[in-house]
Coordinates of C-alpha atoms in Angstrom, one line a residue:
Chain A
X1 CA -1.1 -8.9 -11.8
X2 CA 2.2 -10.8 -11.6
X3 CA 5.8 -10.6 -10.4
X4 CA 9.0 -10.8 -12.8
X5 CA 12.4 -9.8 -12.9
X6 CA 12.7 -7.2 -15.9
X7 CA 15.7 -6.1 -17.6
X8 CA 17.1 -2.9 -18.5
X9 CA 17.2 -2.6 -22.3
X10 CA 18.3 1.3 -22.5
X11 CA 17.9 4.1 -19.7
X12 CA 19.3 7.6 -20.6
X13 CA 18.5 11.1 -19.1
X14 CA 16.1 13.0 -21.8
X15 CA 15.2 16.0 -19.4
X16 CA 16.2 17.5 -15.9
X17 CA 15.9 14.8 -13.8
X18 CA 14.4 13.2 -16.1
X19 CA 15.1 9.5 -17.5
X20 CA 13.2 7.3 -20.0
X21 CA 13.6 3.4 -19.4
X22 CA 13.0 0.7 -21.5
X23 CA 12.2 -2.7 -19.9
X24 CA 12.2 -6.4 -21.3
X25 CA 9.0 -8.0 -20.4
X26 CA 9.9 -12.0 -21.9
X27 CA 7.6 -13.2 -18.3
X28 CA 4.7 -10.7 -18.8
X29 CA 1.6 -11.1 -20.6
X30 CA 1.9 -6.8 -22.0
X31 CA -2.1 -7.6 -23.7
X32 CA -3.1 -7.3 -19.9
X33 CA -1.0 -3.5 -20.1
X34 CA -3.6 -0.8 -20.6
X35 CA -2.1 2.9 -21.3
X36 CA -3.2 4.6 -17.6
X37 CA -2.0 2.1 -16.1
X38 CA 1.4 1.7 -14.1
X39 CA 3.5 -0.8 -12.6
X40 CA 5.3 -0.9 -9.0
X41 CA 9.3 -1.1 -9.5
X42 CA 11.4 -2.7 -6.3
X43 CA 14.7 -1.1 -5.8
X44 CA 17.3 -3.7 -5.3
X45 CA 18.4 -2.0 -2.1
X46 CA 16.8 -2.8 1.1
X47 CA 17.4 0.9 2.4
X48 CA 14.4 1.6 0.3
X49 CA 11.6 -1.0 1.2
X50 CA 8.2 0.3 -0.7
X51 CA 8.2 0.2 -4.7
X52 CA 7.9 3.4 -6.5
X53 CA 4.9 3.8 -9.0
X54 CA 5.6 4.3 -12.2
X55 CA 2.6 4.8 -15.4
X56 CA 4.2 3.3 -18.7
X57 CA 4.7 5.4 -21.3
X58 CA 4.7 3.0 -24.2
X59 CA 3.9 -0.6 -24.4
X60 CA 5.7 -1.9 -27.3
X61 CA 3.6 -5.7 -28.0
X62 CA 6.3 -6.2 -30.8
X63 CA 9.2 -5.9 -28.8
X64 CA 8.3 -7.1 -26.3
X65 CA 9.5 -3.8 -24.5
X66 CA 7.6 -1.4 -21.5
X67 CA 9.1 2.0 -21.5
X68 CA 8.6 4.3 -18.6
X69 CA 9.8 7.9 -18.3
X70 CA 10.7 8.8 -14.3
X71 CA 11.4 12.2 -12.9
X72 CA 14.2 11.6 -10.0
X73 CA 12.3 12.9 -7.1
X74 CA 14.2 11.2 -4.2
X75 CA 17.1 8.7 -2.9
X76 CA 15.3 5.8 -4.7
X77 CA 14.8 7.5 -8.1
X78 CA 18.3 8.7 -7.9
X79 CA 19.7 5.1 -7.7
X80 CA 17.3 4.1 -10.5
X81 CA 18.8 7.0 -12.8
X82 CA 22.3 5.1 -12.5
X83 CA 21.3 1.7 -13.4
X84 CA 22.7 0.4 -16.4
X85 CA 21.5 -1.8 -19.1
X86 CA 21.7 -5.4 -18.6
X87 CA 21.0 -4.8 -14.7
X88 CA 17.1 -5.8 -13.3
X89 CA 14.4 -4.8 -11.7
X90 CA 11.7 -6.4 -9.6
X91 CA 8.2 -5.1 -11.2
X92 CA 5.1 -5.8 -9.7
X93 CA 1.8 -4.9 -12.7
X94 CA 0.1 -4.3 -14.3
X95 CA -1.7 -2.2 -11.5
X96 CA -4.4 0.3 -11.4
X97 CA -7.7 1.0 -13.8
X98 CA -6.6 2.3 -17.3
X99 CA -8.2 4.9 -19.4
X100 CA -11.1 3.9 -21.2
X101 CA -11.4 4.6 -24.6
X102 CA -14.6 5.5 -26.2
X103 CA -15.8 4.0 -29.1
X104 CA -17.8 6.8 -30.1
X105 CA -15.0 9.5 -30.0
X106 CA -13.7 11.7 -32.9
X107 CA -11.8 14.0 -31.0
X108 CA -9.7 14.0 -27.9
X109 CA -7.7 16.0 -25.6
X110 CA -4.1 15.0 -23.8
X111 CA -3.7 17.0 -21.7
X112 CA -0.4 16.6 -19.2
X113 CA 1.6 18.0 -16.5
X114 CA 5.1 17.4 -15.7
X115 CA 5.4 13.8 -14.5
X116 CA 2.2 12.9 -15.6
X117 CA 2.8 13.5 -19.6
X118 CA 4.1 9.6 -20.1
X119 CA 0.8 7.5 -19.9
X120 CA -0.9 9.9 -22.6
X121 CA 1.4 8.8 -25.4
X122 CA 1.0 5.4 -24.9
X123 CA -3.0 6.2 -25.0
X124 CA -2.4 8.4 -27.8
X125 CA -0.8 5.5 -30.2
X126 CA -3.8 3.3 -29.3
X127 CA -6.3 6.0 -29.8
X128 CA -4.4 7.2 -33.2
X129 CA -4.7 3.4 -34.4
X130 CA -8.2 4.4 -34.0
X131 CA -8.4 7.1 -36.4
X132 CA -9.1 9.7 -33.9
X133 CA -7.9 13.7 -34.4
X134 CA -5.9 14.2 -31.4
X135 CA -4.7 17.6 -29.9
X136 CA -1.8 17.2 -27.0
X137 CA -1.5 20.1 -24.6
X138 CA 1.3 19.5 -22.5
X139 CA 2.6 21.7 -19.5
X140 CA 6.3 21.4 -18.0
X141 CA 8.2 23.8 -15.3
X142 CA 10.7 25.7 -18.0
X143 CA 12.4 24.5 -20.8
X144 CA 14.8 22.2 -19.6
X145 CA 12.2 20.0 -18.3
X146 CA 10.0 20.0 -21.7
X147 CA 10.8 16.4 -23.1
X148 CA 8.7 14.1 -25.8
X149 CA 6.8 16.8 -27.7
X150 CA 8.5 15.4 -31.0
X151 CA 6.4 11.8 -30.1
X152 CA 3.5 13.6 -29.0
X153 CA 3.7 15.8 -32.2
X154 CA 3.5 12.5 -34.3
X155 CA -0.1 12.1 -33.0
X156 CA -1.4 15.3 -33.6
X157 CA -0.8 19.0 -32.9
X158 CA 0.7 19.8 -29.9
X159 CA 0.5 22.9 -27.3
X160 CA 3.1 23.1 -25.0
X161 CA 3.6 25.9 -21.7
X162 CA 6.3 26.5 -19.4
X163 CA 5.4 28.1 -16.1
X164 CA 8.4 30.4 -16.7
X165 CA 8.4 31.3 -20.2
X166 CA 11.3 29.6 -21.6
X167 CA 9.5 27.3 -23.8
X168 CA 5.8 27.4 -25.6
X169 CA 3.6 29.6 -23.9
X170 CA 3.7 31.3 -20.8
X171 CA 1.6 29.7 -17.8
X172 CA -0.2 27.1 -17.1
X173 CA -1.5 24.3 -19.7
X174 CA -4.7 26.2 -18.2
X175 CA -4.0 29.2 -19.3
X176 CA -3.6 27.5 -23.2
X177 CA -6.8 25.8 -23.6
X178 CA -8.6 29.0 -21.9
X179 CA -6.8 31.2 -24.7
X180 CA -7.1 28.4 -27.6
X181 CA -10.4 27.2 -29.2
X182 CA -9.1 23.1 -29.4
X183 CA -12.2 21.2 -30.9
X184 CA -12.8 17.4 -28.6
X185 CA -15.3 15.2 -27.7
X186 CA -13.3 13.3 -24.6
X187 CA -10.9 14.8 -22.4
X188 CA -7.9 12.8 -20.7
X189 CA -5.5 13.9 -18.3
X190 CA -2.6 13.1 -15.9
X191 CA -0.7 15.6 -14.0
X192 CA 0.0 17.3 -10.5
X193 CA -3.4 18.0 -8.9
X194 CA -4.4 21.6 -9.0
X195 CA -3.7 21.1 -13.0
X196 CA -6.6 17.9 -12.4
X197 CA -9.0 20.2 -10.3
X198 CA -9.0 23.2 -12.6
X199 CA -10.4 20.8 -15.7
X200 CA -12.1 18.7 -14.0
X201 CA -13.5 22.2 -13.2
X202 CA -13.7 23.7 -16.4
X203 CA -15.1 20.5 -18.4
X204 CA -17.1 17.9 -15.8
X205 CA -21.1 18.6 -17.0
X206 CA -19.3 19.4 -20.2
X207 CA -17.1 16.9 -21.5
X208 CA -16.5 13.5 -21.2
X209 CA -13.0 13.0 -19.6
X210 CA -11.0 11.1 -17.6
X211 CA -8.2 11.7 -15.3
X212 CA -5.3 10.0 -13.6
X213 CA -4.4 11.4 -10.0
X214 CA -1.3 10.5 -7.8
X215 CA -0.9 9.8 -4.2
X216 CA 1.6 8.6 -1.9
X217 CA 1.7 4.9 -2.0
X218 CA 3.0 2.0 -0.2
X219 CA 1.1 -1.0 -1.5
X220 CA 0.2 -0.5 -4.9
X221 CA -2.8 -3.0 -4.6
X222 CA -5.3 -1.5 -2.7
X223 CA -4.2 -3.1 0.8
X224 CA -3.0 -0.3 2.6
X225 CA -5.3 2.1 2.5
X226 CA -2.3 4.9 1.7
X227 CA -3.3 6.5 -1.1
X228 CA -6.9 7.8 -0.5
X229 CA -9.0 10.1 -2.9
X230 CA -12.2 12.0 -1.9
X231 CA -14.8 11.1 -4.3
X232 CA -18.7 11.7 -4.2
X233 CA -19.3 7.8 -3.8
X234 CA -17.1 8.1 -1.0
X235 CA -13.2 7.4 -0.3
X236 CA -11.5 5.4 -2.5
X237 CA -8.3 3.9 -3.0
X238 CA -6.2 6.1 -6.0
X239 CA -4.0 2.7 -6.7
X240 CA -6.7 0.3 -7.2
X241 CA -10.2 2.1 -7.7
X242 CA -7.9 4.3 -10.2
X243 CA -5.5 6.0 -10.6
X244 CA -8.0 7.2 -13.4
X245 CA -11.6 8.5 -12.3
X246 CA -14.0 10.1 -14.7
X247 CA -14.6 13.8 -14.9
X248 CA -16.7 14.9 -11.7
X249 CA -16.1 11.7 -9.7
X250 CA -13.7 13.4 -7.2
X251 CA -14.2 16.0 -4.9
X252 CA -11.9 18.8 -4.2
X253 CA -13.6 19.9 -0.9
Chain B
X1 CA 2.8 -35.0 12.1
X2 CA 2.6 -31.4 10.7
X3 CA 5.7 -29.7 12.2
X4 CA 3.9 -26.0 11.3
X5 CA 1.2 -26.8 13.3
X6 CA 0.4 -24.3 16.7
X7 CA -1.8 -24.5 19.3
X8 CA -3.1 -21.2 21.1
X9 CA -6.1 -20.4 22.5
X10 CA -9.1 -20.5 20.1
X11 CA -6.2 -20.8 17.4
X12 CA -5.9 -24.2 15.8
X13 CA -3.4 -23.1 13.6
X14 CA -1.7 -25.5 10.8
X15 CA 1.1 -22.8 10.3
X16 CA 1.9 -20.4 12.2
X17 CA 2.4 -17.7 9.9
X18 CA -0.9 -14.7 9.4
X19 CA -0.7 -11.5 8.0
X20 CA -1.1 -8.6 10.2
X21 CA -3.9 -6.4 11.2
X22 CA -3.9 -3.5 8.9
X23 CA -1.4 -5.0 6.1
X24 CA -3.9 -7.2 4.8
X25 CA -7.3 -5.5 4.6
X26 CA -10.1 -8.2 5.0
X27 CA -8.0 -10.5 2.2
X28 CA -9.6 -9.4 -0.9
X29 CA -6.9 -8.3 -2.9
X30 CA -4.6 -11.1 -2.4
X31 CA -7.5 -13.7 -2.7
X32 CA -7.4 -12.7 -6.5
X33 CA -3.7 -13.8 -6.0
X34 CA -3.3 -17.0 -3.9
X35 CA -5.4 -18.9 -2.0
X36 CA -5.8 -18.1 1.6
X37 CA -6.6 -21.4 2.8
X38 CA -3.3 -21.5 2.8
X39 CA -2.4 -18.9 5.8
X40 CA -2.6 -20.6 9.2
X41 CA -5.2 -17.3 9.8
X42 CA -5.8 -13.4 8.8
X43 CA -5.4 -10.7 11.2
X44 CA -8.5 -8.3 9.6
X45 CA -8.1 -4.5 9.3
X46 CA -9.6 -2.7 12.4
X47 CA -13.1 -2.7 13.1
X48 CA -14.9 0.2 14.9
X49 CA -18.5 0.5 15.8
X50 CA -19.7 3.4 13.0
X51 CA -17.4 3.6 9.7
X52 CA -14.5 5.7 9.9
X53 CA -12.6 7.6 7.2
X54 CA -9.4 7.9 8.3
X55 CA -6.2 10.4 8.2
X56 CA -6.2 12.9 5.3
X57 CA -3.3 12.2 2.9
X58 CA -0.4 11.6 2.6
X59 CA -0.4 8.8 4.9
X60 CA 2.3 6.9 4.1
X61 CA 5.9 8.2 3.7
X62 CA 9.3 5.4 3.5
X63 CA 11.9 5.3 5.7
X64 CA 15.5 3.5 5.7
X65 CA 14.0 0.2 5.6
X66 CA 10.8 0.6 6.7
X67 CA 7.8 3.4 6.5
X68 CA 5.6 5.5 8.4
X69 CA 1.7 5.2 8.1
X70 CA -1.3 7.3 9.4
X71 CA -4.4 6.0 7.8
X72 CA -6.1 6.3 11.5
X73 CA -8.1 3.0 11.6
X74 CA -10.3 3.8 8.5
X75 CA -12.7 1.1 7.9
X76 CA -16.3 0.3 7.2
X77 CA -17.7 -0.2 10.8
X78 CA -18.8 -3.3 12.4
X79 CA -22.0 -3.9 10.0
X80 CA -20.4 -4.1 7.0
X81 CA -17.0 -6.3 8.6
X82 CA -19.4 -8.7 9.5
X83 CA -20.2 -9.4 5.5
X84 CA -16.4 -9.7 4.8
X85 CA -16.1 -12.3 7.8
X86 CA -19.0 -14.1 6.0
X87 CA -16.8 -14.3 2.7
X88 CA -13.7 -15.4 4.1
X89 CA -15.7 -18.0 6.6
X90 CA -15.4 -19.7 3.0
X91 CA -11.3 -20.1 3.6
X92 CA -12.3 -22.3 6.5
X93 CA -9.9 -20.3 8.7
X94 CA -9.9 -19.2 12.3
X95 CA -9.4 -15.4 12.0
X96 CA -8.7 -13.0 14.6
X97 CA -10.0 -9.7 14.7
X98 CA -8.6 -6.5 15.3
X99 CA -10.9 -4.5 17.5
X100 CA -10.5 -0.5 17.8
X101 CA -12.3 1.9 20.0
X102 CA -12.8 5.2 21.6
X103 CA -13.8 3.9 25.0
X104 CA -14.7 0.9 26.8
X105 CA -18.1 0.8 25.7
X106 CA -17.0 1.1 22.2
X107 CA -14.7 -1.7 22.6
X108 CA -16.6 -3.8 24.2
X109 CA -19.5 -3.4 21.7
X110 CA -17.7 -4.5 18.8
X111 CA -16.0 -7.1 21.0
X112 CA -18.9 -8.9 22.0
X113 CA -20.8 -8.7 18.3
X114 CA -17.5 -9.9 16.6
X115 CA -17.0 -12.8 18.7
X116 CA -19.9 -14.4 17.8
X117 CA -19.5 -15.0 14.0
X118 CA -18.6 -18.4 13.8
X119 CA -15.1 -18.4 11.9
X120 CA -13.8 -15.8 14.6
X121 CA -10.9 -17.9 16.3
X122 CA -9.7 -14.7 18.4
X123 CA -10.0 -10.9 19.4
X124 CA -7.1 -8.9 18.6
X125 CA -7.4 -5.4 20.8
X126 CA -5.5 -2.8 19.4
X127 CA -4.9 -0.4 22.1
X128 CA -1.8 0.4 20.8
X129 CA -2.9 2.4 17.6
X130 CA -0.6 5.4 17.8
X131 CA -2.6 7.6 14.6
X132 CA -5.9 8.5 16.6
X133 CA -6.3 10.9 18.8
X134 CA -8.8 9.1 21.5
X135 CA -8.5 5.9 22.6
X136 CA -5.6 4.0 21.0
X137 CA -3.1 4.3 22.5
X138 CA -4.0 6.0 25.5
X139 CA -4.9 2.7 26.6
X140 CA -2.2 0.8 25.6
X141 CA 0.0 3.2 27.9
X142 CA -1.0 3.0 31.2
X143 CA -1.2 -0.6 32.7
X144 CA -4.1 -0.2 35.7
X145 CA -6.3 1.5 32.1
X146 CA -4.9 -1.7 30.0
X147 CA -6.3 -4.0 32.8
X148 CA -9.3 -2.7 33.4
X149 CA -10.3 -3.2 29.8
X150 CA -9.4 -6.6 29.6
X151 CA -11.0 -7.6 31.8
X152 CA -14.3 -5.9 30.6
X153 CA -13.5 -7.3 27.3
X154 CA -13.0 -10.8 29.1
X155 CA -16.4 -10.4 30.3
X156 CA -18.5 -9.8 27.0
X157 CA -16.1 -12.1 25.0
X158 CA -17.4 -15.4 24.1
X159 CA -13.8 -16.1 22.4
X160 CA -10.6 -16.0 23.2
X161 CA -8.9 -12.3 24.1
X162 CA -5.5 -11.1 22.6
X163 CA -4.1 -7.7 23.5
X164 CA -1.8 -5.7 20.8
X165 CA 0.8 -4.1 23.2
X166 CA 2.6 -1.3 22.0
X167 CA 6.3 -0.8 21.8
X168 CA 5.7 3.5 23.1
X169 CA 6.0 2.7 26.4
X170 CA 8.9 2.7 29.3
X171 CA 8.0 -0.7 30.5
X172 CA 6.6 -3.3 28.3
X173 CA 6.4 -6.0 31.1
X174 CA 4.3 -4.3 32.8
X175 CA 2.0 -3.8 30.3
X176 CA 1.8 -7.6 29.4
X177 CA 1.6 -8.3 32.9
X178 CA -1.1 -6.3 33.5
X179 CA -2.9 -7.6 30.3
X180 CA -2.5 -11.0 31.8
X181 CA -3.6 -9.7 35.3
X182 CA -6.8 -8.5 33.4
X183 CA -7.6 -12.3 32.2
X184 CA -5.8 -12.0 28.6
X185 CA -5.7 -15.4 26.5
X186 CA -2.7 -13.6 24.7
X187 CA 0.1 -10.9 23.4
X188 CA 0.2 -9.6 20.4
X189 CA 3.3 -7.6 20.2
X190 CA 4.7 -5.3 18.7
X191 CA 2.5 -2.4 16.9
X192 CA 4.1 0.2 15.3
X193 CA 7.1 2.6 16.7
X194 CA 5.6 6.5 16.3
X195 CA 7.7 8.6 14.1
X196 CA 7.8 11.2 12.1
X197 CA 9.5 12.6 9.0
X198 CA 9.5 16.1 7.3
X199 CA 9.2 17.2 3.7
X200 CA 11.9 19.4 3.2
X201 CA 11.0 21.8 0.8
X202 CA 7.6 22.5 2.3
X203 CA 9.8 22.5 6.0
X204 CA 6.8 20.9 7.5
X205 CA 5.7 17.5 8.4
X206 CA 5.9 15.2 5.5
X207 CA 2.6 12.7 7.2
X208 CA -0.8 14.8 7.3
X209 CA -1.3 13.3 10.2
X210 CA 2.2 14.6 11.3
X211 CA 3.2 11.6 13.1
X212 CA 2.7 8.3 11.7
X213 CA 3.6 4.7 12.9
X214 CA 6.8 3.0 11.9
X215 CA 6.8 -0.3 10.3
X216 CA 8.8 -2.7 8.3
X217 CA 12.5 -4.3 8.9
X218 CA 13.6 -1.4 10.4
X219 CA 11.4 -2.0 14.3
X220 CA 13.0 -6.0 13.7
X221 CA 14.9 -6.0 16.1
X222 CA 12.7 -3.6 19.1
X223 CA 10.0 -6.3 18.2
X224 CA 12.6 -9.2 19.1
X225 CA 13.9 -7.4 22.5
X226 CA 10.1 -6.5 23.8
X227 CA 8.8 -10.3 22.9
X228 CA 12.1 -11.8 24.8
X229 CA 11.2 -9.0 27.7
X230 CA 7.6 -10.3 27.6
X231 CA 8.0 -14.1 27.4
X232 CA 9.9 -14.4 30.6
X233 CA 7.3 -11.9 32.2
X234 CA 4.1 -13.6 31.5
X235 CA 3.1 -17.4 30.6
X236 CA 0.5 -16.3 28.5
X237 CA 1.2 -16.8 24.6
X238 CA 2.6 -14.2 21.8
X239 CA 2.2 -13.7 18.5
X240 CA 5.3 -12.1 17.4
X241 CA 5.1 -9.0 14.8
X242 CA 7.5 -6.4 13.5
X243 CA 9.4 -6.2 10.5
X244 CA 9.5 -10.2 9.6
X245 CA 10.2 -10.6 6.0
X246 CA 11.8 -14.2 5.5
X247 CA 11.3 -17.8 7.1
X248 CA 14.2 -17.4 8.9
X249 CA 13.1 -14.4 10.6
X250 CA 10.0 -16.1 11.9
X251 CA 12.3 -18.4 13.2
X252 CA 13.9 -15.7 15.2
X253 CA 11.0 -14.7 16.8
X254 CA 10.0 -18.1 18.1
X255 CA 13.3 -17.8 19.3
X256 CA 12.8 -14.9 21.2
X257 CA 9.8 -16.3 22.2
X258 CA 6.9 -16.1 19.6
X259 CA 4.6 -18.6 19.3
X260 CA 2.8 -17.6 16.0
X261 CA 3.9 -14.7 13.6
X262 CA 2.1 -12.1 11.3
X263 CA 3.9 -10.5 8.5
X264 CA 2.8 -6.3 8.2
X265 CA 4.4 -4.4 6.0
X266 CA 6.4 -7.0 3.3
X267 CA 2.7 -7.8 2.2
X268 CA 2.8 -4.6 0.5
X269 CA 6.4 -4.9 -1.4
X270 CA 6.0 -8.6 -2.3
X271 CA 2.2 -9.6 -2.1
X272 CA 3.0 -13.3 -2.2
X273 CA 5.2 -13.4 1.1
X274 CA 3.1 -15.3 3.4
X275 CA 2.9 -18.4 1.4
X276 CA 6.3 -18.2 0.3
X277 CA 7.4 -18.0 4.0
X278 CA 5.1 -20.5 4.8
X279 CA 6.8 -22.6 1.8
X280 CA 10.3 -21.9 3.4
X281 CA 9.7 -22.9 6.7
X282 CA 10.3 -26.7 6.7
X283 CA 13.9 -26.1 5.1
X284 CA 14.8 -23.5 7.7
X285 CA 13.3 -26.0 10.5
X286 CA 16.0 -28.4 8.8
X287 CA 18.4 -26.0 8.5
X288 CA 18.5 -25.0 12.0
X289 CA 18.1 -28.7 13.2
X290 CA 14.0 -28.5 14.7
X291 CA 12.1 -31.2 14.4
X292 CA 8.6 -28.8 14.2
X293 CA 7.6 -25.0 14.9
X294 CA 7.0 -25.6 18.6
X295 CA 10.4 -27.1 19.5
X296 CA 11.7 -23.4 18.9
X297 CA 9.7 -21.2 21.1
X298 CA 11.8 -19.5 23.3
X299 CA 14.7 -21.4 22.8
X300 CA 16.7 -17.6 22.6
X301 CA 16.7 -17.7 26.8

């Protein structure tokens, strides 16, 4: 993990509320960057004390380059969406367990909700280096919140479901692969949490799959003890045990 | 001469910076980042007798400069602390530990088992913890309750005894006073404010807990008026805490009149903080014309 100063290479608005950032990562060492995981961004404003988390949604080596897509969710986000390039940020990364990537798998699944659609591209990239088939099921609130399908659509074929109709199919991401037949061997996910229950649900016994949950944090490192998830081993900390925990690790009771 | 270097009782310290109890877990995620030889000691996370699990989430929310937590004293129980004080005995630090109960037998239990690992310096007793429903902070309100405890503690202690006052009360002298009445060695002061906030499109507390203790820059200044209350009530020492993010505000709290400071909540926006103050600290000595640490306790009266 380490500290630097990033700056803002580009930051434009690509959905409702939505912004995709690209940061210039000179100090950091991006080989420790694993797609899953996320780095903790200080707002230069001491109003707003704790970092936000953010997952990264493509880790450019080359460029030298993080990009992260945010959804503006409160005060803090808000100021975020107005920075402009050239100005900094304080990161803190990179934190949290990333998705593993089998060696043995042929096939996979991305499947992502909302907010939690970024890390899966990143993954995807690596996994497509791999020669992997991938199919990307992807689930947004209505179509002015659907962003990315053209990138996720250069990995593979892509399913896409608005809640309300207005773009892709009707429903729930859910509601798609109970409908489709979509051939995989590994499942991975990030999204809001009944999305995480109902496959971990439908696939744990099944599958193998991973998934990335979100909590309210205040640390990032596994200090505070904030961001708790039940598990069958016990409690454990979503920031530094995860945020990615395998397919029937966590229980929903 | 080291001008960090503090005195207090079973607290040689070489600085007198520490993070705080609950901010800092037992030290294991920032030993993979600096070394902790380096802290003049670690307040641990509170111990209780069995393991406890804690709040349900969410149990942390941020507030204009500061935030709200209600992870309701989760930790591993006394058996398992006991390992984690044998790991950081290899620091070669006095730590103090933050004891948390139910009642007195509880706390006295855990008191009297804790004291007698070796590289204990100090008990911490949190009977100001404001996100449990028993115990807590039902002791750290009512001043004949508060005495009586320390002074059990006192008696099953084989180390020195600090009390963690709470800043939800009407009279904070009293409550150090009767602390000291009770035998204390020390104060530490303050623990969190309670608060709450609300999320507004659910319309209903934002906290599972629904209330939550507030930390962070926002309590500086309550911590700074309570300590200055408290250090021209008792003789006993303090360890000032609430809010503390640079070297200069550990100045202000000597000021006030801290002996010793632990820094909370900026441990978990810039990990690094305690050394870095502790770096700072001789230039802000200089700065404000001190010759060492102990020159500038209470000056503020």
């Amino acid at each position: 993990m380490q500290q630097c100063q990033m700056q803002i290479v580009e930051n434009m608005r690509i959905a409702r509320d939505t912004y995709r950032m690209s940061l210039r990562a000179n100090e950091l060492d991006l080989s420790l960057f694993t797609p899953g995981c996320f780095i903790n961004i200080k707002i230069d404003d001491s109003a707003y004390l704790l970092r936000r988390p953010i997952s990264l949604y493509e880790i450019d080596l080359a460029a030298k380059l993080v990009r992260i897509i945010y959804k503006v969710l409160g005060k803090g986000t808000e100021l975020m969406s107005k920075m402009a390039a050239g100005e900094e940020l304080n990161i803190l990364g990179p934190l949290g367990s990333g998705f593993p990537i089998q060696n043995d798998s042929q096939s996979v699944l991305l499947a992502g909700g909302g907010v939690g659609v970024p890390p899966l591209y990143e993954l995807g990239k690596r996994l497509q280096e791999r020669g992997v088939t991938i199919t990307s099921v992807l689930g947004f609130q209505d179509a002015d919140s659907v962003y990315a399908i053209k990138e996720f659509e250069t990995l593979g074929q892509v399913f896409v479901s608005t809640i309300d109709g207005s773009f892709g199919q009707k429903g729930t991401i859910i509601d798609i692969l109970n409908k489709q037949e979509i051939e995989f061997d590994t499942l991975y996910s990030c999204g809001p949490a009944g999305m995480l229950k109902a496959l971990d649900e439908k696939y744990q016994g099944k599958k193998e799959g991973y998934l990335s949950f979100e909590e309210r944090m205040a640390c990032g490192i596994g200090a505070c003890y904030g961001c708790m998830v039940n598990t069958k081993a016990g409690l454990k900390r979503v920031c530094k045990d995860g945020p990615v925990f395998a397919l029937g690790e966590v229980s929903y009771e | 001469m080291n001008r960090l270097a503090v005195e207090l009782p079973g607290l040689s310290l070489k600085n007198p910076v520490m993070p705080a109890s609950g901010c800092f877990g037992f030290g294991r995620e920032f030993a993979e980042l600096y070394d902790l030889s380096l802290l003049g000691s670690i307040m641990i996370k509170a111990v209780t007798r069995e393991p406890r699990l804690g709040n349900p989430v969410p149990r942390v929310a941020e507030t204009p400069s500061g935030m709200l937590n209600a992870i309701g004293l989760q930790n591993p129980g006394i058996d398992k602390v006991e390992g984690e004080l044998n790991w950081l005995a290899g620091f070669h630090l006095p730590i103090i530990a933050n004891v948390a109960g139910y009642s007195d037998e509880d706390y006295c239990y855990v008191a009297e088992r804790i004291a007698k690992v070796p590289n204990i310096g100090a008990l911490e007793i949190n009977i100001s913890c404001p996100n449990v429903k028993q115990g807590g902070i039902t002791y750290g309100q009512d001043p004949a309750v508060a005495k009586a405890l320390t002074q059990k503690i006192k008696a099953v202690s084989s180390k020195p005894v600090y009390m963690k006052l709470s800043p939800n009360v009407a009279n904070i002298k009293e409550m150090a006073k009767a602390v000291e009445e009770g035998g204390a060695d020390g104060i530490t002061m303050i623990n969190t404010l309670i608060g709450m906030r609300f999320d507004m499109k659910k319309r209903k507390p934002l906290l599972a807990n629904k209330t939550g203790g507030l930390s962070g820059p926002a309590i500086k200044p309550v911590a700074l008026k309570m300590i200055y209350d408290v250090y021209e009530t008792v003789k006993i020492p303090i360890i000032g805490m609430g809010g503390i993010q640079t070297a200069e505000d550990v100045l202000e709290f000597f000021y006030a009149g801290a002996s010793a400071v632990a820094i909370g909540t900026e441990n978990f926006v810039n990990p690094w903080i305690c050394p870095q103050i502790i770096e700072e600290l001789p230039k802000v000595l200089d700065q404000y014309g001190f010759e060492k640490m102990t020159d500038a306790i209470g000056v503020g009266h």
